[in-house]
mmCIF file of C-alpha atoms and ligand atoms in Angstrom:
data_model
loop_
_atom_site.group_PDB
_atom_site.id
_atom_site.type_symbol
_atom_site.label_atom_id
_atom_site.label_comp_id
_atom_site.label_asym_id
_atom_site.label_seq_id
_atom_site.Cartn_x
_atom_site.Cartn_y
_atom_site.Cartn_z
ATOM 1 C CA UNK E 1460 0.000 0.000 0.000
ATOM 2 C CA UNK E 1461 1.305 3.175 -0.730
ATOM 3 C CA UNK E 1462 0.774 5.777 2.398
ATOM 4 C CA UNK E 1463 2.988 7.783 3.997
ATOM 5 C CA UNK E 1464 3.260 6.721 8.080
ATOM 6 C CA UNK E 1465 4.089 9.814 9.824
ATOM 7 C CA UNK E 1466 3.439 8.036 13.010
ATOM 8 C CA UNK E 1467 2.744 4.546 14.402
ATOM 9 C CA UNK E 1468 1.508 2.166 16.646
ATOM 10 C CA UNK E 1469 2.995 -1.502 16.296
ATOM 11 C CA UNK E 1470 2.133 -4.429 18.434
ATOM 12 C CA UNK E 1471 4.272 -6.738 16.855
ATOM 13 C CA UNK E 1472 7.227 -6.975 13.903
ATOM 14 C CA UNK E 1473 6.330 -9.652 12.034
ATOM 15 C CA UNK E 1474 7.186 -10.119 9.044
ATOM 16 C CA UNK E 1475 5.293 -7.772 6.493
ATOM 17 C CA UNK E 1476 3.482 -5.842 9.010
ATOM 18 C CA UNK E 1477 2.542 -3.174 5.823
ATOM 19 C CA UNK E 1478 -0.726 -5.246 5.556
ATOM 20 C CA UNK E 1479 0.243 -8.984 7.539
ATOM 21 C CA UNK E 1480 -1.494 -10.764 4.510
ATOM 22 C CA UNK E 1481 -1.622 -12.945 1.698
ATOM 23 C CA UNK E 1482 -4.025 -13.923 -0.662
ATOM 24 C CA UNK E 1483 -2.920 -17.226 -1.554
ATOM 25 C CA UNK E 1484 -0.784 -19.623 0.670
ATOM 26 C CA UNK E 1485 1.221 -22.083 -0.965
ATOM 27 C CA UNK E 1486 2.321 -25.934 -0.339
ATOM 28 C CA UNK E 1487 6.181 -27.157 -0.217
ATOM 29 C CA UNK E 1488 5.435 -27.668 -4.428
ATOM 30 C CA UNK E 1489 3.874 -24.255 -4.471
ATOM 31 C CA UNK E 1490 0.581 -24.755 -5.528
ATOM 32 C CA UNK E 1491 -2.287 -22.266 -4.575
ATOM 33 C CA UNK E 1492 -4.136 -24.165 -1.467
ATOM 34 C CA UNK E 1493 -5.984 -22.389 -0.486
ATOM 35 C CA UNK E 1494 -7.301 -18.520 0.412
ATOM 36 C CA UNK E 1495 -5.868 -16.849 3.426
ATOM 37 C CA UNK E 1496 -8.125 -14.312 5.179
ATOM 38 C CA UNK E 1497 -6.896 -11.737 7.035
ATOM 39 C CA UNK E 1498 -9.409 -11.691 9.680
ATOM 40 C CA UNK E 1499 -10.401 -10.984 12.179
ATOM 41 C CA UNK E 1500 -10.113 -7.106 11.470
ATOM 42 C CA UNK E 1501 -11.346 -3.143 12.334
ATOM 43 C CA UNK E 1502 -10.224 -0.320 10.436
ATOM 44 C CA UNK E 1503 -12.325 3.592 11.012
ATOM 45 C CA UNK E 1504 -10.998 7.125 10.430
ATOM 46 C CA UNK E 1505 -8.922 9.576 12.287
ATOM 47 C CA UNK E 1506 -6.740 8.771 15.476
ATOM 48 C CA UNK E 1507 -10.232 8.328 17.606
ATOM 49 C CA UNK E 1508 -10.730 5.172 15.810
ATOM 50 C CA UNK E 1509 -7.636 3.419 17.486
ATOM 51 C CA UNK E 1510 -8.975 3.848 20.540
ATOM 52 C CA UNK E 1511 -12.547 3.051 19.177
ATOM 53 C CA UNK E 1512 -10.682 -0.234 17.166
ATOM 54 C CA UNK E 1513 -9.637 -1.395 20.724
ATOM 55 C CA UNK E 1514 -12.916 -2.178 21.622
ATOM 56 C CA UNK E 1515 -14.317 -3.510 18.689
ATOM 57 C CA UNK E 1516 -11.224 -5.594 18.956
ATOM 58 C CA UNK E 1517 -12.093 -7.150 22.713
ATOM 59 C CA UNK E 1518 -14.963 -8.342 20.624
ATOM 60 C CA UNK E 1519 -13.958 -9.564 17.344
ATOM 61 C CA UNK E 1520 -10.681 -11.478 19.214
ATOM 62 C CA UNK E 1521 -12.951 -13.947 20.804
ATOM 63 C CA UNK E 1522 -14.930 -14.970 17.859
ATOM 64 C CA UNK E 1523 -17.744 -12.053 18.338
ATOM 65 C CA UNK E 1524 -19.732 -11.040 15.724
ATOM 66 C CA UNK E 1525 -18.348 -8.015 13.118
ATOM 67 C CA UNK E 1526 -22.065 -5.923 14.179
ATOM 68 C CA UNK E 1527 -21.297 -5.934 17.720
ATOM 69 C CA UNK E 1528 -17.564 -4.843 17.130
ATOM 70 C CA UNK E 1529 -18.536 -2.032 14.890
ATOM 71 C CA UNK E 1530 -21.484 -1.123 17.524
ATOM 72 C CA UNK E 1531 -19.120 -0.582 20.682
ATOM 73 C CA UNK E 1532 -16.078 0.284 18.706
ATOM 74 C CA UNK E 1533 -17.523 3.570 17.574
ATOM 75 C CA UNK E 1534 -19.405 4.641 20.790
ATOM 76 C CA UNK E 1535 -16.258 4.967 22.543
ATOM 77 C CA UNK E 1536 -15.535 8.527 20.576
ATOM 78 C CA UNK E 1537 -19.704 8.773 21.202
ATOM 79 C CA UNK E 1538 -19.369 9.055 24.661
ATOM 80 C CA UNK E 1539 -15.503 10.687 24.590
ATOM 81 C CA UNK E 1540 -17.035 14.359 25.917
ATOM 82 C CA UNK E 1541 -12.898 15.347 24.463
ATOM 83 C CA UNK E 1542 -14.185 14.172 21.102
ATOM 84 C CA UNK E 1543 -15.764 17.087 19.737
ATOM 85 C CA UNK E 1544 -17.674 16.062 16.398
ATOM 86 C CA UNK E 1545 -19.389 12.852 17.579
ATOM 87 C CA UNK E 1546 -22.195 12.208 20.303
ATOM 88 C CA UNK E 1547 -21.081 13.970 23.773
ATOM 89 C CA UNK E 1548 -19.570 16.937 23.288
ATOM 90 C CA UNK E 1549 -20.448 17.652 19.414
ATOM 91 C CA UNK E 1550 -20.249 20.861 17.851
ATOM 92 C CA UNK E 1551 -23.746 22.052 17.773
ATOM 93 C CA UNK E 1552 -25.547 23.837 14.554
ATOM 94 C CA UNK E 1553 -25.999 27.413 13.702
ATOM 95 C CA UNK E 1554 -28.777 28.120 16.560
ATOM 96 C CA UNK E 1555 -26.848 25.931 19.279
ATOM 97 C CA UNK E 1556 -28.189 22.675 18.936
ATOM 98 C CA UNK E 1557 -25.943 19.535 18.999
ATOM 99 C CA UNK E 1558 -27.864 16.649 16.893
ATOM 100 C CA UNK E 1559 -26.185 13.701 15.440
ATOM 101 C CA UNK E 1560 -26.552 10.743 12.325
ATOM 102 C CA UNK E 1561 -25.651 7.557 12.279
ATOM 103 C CA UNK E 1562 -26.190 4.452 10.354
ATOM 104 C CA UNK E 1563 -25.042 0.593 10.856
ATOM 105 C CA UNK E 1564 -25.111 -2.215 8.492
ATOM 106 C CA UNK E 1565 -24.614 -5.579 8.443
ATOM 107 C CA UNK E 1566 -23.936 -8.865 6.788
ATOM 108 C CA UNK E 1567 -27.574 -9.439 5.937
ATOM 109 C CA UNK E 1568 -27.795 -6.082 4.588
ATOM 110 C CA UNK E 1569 -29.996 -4.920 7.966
ATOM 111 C CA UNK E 1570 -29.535 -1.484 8.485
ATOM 112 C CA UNK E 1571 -30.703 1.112 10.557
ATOM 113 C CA UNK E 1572 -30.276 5.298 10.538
ATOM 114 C CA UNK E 1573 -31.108 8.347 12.320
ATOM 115 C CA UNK E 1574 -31.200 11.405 11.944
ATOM 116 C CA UNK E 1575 -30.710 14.875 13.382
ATOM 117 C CA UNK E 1576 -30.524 13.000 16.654
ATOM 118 C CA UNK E 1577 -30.406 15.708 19.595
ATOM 119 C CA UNK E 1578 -30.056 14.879 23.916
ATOM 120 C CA UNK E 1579 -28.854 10.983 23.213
ATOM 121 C CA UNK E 1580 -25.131 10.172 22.883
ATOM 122 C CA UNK E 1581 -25.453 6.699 21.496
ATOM 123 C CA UNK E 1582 -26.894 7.321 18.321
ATOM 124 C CA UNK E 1583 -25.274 4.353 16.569
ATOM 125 C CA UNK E 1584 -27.148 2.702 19.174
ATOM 126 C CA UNK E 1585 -30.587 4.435 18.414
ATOM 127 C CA UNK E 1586 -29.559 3.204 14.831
ATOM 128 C CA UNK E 1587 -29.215 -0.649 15.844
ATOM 129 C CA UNK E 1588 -32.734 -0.239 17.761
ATOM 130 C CA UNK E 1589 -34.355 1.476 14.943
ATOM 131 C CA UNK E 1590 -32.448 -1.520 12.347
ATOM 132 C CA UNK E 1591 -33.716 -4.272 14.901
ATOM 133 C CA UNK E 1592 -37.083 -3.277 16.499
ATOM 134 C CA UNK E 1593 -39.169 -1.657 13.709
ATOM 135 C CA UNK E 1594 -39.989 -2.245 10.105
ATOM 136 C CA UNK E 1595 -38.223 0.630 9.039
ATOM 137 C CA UNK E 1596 -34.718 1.487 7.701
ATOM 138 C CA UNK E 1597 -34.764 5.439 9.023
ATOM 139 C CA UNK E 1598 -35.888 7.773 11.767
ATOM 140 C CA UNK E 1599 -35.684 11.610 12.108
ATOM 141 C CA UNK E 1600 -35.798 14.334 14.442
ATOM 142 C CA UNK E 1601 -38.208 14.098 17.328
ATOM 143 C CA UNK E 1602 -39.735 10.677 16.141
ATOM 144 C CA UNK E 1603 -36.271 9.526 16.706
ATOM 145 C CA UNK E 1604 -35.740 10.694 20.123
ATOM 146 C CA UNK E 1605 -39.453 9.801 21.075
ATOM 147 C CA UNK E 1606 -38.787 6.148 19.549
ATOM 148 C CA UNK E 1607 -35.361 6.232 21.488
ATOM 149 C CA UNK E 1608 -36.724 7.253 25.292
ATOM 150 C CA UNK E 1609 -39.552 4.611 24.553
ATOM 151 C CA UNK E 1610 -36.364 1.837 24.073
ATOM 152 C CA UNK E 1611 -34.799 3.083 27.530
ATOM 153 C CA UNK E 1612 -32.327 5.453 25.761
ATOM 154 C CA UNK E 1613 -31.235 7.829 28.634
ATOM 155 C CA UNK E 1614 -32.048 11.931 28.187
ATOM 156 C CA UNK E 1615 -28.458 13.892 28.319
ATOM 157 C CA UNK E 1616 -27.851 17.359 27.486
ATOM 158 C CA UNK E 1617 -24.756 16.745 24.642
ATOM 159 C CA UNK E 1618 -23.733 20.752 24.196
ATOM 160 C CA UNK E 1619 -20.577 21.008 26.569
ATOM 161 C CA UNK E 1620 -19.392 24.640 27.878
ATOM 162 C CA UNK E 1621 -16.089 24.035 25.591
ATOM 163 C CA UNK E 1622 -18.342 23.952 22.291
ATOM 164 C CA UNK E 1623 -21.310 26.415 23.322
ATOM 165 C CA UNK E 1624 -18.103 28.478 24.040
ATOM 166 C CA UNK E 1625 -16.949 28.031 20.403
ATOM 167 C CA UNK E 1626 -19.653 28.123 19.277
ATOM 168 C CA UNK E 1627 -20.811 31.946 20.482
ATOM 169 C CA UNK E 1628 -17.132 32.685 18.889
ATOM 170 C CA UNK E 1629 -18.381 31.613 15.875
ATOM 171 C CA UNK E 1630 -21.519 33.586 16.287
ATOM 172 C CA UNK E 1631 -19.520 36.665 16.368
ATOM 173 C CA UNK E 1632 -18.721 36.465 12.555
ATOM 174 C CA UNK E 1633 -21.624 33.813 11.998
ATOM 175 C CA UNK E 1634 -20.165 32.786 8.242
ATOM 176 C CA UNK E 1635 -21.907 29.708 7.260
ATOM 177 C CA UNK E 1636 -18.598 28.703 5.010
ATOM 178 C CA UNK E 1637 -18.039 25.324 5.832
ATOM 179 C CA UNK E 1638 -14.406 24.284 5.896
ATOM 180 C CA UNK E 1639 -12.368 21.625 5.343
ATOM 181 C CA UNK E 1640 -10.232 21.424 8.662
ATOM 182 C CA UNK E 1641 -9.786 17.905 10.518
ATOM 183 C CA UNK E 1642 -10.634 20.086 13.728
ATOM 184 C CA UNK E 1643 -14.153 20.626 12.943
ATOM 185 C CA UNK E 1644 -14.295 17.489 10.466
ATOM 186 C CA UNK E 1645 -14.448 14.044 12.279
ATOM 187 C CA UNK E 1646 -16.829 11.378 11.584
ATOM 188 C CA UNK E 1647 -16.371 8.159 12.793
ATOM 189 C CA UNK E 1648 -16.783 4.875 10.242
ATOM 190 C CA UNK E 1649 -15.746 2.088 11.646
ATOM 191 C CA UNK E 1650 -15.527 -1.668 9.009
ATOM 192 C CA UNK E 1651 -14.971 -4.986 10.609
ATOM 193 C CA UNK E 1652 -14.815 -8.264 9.253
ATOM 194 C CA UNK E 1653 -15.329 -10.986 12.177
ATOM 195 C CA UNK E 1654 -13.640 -14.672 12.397
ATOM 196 C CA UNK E 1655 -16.687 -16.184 10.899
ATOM 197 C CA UNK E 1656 -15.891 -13.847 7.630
ATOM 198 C CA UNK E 1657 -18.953 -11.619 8.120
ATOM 199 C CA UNK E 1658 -18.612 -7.638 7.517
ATOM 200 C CA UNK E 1659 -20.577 -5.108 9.202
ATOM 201 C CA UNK E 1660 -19.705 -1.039 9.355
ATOM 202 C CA UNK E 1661 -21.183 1.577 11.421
ATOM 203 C CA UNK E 1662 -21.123 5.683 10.992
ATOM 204 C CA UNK E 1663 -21.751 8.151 13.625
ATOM 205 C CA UNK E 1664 -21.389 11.662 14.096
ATOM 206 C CA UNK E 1665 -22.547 15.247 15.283
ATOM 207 C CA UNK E 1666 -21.962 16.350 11.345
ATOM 208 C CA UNK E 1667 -20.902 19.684 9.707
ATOM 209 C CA UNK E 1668 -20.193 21.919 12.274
ATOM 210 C CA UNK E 1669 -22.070 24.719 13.187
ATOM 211 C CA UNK E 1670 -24.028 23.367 10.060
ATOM 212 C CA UNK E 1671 -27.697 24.499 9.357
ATOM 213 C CA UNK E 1672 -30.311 23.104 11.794
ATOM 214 C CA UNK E 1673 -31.825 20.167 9.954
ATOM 215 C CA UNK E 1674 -29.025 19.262 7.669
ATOM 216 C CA UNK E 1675 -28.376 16.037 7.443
ATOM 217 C CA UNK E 1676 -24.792 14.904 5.737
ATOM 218 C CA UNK E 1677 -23.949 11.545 4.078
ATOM 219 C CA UNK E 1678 -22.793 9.817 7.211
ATOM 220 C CA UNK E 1679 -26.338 8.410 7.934
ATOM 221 C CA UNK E 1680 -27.431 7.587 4.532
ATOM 222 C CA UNK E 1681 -26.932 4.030 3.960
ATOM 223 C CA UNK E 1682 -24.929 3.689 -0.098
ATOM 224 C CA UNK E 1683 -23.575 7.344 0.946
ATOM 225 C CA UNK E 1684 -21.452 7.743 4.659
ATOM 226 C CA UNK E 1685 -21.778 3.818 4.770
ATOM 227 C CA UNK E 1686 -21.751 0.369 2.508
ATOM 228 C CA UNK E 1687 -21.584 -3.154 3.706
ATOM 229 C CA UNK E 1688 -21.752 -6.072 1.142
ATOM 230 C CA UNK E 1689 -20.563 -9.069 2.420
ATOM 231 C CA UNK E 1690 -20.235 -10.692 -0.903
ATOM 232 C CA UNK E 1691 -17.701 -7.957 -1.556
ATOM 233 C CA UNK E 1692 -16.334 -5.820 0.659
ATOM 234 C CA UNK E 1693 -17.545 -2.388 2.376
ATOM 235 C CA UNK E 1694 -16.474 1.032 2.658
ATOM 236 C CA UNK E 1695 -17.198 4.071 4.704
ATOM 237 C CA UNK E 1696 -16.653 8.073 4.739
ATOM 238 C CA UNK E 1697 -15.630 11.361 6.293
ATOM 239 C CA UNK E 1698 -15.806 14.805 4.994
ATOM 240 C CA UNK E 1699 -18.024 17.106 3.426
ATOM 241 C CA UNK E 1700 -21.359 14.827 2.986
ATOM 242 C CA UNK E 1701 -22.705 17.095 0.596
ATOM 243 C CA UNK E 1702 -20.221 15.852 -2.231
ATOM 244 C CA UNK E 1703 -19.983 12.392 -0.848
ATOM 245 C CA UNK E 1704 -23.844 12.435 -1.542
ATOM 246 C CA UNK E 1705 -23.431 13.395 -4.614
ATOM 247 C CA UNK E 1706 -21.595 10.393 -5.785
ATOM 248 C CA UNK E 1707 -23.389 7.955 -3.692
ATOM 249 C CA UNK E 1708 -19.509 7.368 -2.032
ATOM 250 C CA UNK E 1709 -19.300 4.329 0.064
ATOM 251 C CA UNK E 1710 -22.079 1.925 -2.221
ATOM 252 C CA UNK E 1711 -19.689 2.953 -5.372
ATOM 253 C CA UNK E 1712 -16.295 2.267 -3.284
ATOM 254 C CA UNK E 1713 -17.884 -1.512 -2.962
ATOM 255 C CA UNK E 1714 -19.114 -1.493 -6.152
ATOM 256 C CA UNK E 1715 -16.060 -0.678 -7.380
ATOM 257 C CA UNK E 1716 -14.070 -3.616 -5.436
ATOM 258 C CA UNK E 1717 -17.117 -6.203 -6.678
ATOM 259 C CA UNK E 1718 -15.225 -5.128 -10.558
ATOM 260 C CA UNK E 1719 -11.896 -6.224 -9.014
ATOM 261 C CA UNK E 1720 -10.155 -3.296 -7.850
ATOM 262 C CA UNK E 1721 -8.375 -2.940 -4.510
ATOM 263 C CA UNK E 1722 -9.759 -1.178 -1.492
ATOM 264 C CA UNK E 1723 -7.056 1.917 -1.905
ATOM 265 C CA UNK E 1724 -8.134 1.543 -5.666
ATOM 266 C CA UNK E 1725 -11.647 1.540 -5.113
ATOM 267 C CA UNK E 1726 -10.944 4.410 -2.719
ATOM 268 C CA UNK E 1727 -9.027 6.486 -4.982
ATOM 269 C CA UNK E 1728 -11.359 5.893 -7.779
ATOM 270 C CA UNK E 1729 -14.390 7.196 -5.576
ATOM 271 C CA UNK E 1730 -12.406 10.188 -4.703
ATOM 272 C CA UNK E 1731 -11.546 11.188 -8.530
ATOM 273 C CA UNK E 1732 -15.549 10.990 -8.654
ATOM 274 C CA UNK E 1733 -15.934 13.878 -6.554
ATOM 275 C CA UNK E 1734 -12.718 15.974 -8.019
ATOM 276 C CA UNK E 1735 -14.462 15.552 -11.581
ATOM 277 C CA UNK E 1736 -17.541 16.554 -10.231
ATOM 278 C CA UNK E 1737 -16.122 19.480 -8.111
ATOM 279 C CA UNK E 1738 -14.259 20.760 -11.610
ATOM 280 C CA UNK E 1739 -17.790 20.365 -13.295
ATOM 281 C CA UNK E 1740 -18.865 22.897 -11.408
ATOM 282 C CA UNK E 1741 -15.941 24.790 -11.013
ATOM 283 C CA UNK E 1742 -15.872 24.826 -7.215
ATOM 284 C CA UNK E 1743 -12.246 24.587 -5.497
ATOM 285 C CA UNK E 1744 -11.050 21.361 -4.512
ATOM 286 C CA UNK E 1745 -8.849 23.597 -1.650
ATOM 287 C CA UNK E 1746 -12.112 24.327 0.214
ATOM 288 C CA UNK E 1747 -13.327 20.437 0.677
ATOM 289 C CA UNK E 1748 -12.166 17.224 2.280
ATOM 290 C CA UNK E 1749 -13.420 13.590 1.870
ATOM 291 C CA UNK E 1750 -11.798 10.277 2.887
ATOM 292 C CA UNK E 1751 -12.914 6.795 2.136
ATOM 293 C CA UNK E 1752 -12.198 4.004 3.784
ATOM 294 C CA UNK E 1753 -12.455 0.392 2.622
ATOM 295 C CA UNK E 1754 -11.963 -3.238 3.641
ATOM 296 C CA UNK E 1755 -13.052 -6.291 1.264
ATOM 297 C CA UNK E 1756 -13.898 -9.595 2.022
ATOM 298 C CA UNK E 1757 -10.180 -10.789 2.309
ATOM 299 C CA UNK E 1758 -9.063 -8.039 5.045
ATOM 300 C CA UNK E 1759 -7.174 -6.137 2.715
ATOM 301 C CA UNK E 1760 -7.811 -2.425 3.660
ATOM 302 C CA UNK E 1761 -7.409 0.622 1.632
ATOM 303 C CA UNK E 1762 -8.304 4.564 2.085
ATOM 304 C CA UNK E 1763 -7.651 7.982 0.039
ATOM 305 C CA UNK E 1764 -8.502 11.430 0.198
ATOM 306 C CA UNK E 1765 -9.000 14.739 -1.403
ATOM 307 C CA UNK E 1766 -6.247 16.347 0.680
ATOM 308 C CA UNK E 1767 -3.494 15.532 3.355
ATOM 309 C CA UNK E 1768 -4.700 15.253 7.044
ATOM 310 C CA UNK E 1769 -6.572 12.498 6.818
ATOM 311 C CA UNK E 1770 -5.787 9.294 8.548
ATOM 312 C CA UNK E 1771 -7.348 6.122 9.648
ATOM 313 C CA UNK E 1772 -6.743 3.098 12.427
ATOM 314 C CA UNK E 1773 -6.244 -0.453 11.947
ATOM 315 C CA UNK E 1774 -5.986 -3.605 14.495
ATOM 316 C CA UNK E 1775 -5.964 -6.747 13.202
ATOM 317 C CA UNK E 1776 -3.786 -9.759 15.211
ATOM 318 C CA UNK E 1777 -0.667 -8.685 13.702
ATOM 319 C CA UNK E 1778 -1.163 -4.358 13.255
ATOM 320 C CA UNK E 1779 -2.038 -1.705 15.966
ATOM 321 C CA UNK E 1780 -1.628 1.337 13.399
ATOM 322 C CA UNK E 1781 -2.926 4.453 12.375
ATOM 323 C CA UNK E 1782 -2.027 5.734 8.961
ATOM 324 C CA UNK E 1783 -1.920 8.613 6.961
ATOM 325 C CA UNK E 1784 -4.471 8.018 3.564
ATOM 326 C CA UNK E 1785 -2.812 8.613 0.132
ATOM 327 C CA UNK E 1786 -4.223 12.197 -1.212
ATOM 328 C CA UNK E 1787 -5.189 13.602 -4.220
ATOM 329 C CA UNK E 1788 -4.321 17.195 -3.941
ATOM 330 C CA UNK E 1789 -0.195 17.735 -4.018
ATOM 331 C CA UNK E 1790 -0.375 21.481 -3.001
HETATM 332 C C1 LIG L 916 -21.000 15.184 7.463
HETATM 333 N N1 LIG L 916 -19.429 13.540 6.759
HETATM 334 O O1 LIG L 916 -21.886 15.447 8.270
HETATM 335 C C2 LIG L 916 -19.902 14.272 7.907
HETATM 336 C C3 LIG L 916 -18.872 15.078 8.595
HETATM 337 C C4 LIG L 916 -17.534 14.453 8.650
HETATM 338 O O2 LIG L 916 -15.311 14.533 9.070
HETATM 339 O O3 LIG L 916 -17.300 13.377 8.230
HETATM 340 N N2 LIG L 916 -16.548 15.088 9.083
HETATM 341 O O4 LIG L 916 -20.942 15.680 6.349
#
């Protein structure tokens, strides 16, 4: 893989730590046995996730299932009150309102959403009740929350001093310019593939800051923020969801591994999407980030970006790492 590795975590040395895996493993006469799976693995975005990748790890190293990895992995950040762009402690919209999206998935293609979340931390967890316990895919706004208290969900006021501080700063000059800066940009997607060879992802955050009350990015739309085939592969997101929308991101990142190419392939190819699309209509790539991530069926992993700054975490038995993703823009 080609990324740069400004910094590291290793748990071990062995041998080909880059990615620990081969496809094929071969007999004394070298002959193709049979496929080797590099499993069980958890790979999310930014430096949260290796903390977040620790516990989905607890789970998926004694045989648990991929959907209750990705679950607990990613409401570790959720309920980090430091984190400041997912469940406690989220930057709040415009008029001072902290309200999250989420989505899960798994390997049965079940999957659950909500959306504009506000006063619950767990809203991957809302997401999981709303996949499991109704007929429906997605909930919204109050239904959400009323749907949520009704499954025991506990009422907590998520706007910390720290943000409502930053965000009557931001009031000051009140320019609703989104921009692309890892400090107010930090979704967490988190892809595991369990010992049984299931996949499952899951996609949680408080969204845009200081973003327009009601917006919703792509980070709870299922195809969009999040993708699970387990056929394939799956793929998640982080950045501006308005032009990871646009191109339907993480469903085309799978669809792109199901025509052969590589997760960092897949990734890159995704990313080009929204570069092409931000040219058609001559906006500036300088003002936007997105990341994919992806990991297919085998465990191989992959990720790229619009612009440097993004990175993402891996654990698997053999790597403890956080990386820096491969970007488009050389500025
Ligand atoms: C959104 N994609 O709401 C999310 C934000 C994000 O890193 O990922 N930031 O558009």
């Amino acid at each position: 893989m080609k990324t740069n590795r400004k910094e590291f975590i290793k748990t071990s040395l062995l041998a080909g730590t880059a990615i620990g895996f081969n496809a094929c493993k071969f007999d004394s006469k070298t002959r193709p046995t049979s496929i080797v799976t590099n499993k069980p693995i958890v790979i999310s975005t930014w430096r949260f996730g290796l903390q977040a990748n620790a516990a989905a790890w607890e789970i998926l190293k004694n045989g648990g299932k991929a959907i209750d990895a990705v679950e607990a992995g990613v409401k570790v950040p959720e309920a980090d009150a430091n984190e400041r762009s997912v469940g406690l402690g989220g930057r709040p919209d415009r008029d001072g309102i902290v309200s999250l999206d989420a989505c899960i998935m798994d390997e049965l293609g079940n999957i659950g959403s909500v959306v504009c979340l506000e006063n619950i931390k767990h809203a991957i967890s809302v997401a999981r009740a709303i996949m499991e316990k109704t007929p429906h895919v997605m909930l919204a706004g109050q239904g959400a929350y009323q749907f949520a208290l009704s499954q025991g969900f506990q009422k907590e006021n998520l706007l910390l001093p720290e943000s409502e501080k930053e965000w009557k700063e931001w009031l000051v000059h009140n320019q609703y310019k989104p921009i692309a800066n890892i400090e107010n940009h930090d979704t967490i997607g988190m892809l595991a593939l369990d010992e049984s060879g299931n996949l499952s992802g899951a996609c949680t955050t408080s969204g845009m800051a200081f973003k327009m009350r009601g917006r919703v990015g792509d980070s709870p739309i299922i195809g969009a923020g999040l993708y699970v085939d387990n056929e394939i592969g799956a793929a998640t997101a982080t950045g501006h969801g308005e032009e990871v929308i646009r191109i339907a991101g993480s469903s085309l990142v799978v669809e792109l591994m199901r025509q052969g190419l590589k997760p960092e392939e897949a990734c890159k190819e995704a990313v080009m999407r929204v570069v092409k699309l931000m040219e058609r209509r001559n906006k500036n790539l300088k003002d936007i980030q997105v990341g994919f991530i992806a990991l297919n069926k085998l465990g191989e992993h992959g990720a790229y970006c619009v612009q440097s700054g993004f990175n993402f975490a891996i654990q698997s038995k053999e790597q403890k790492e956080l990386i820096d993703a491969p970007f488009y823009l050389k500025v």
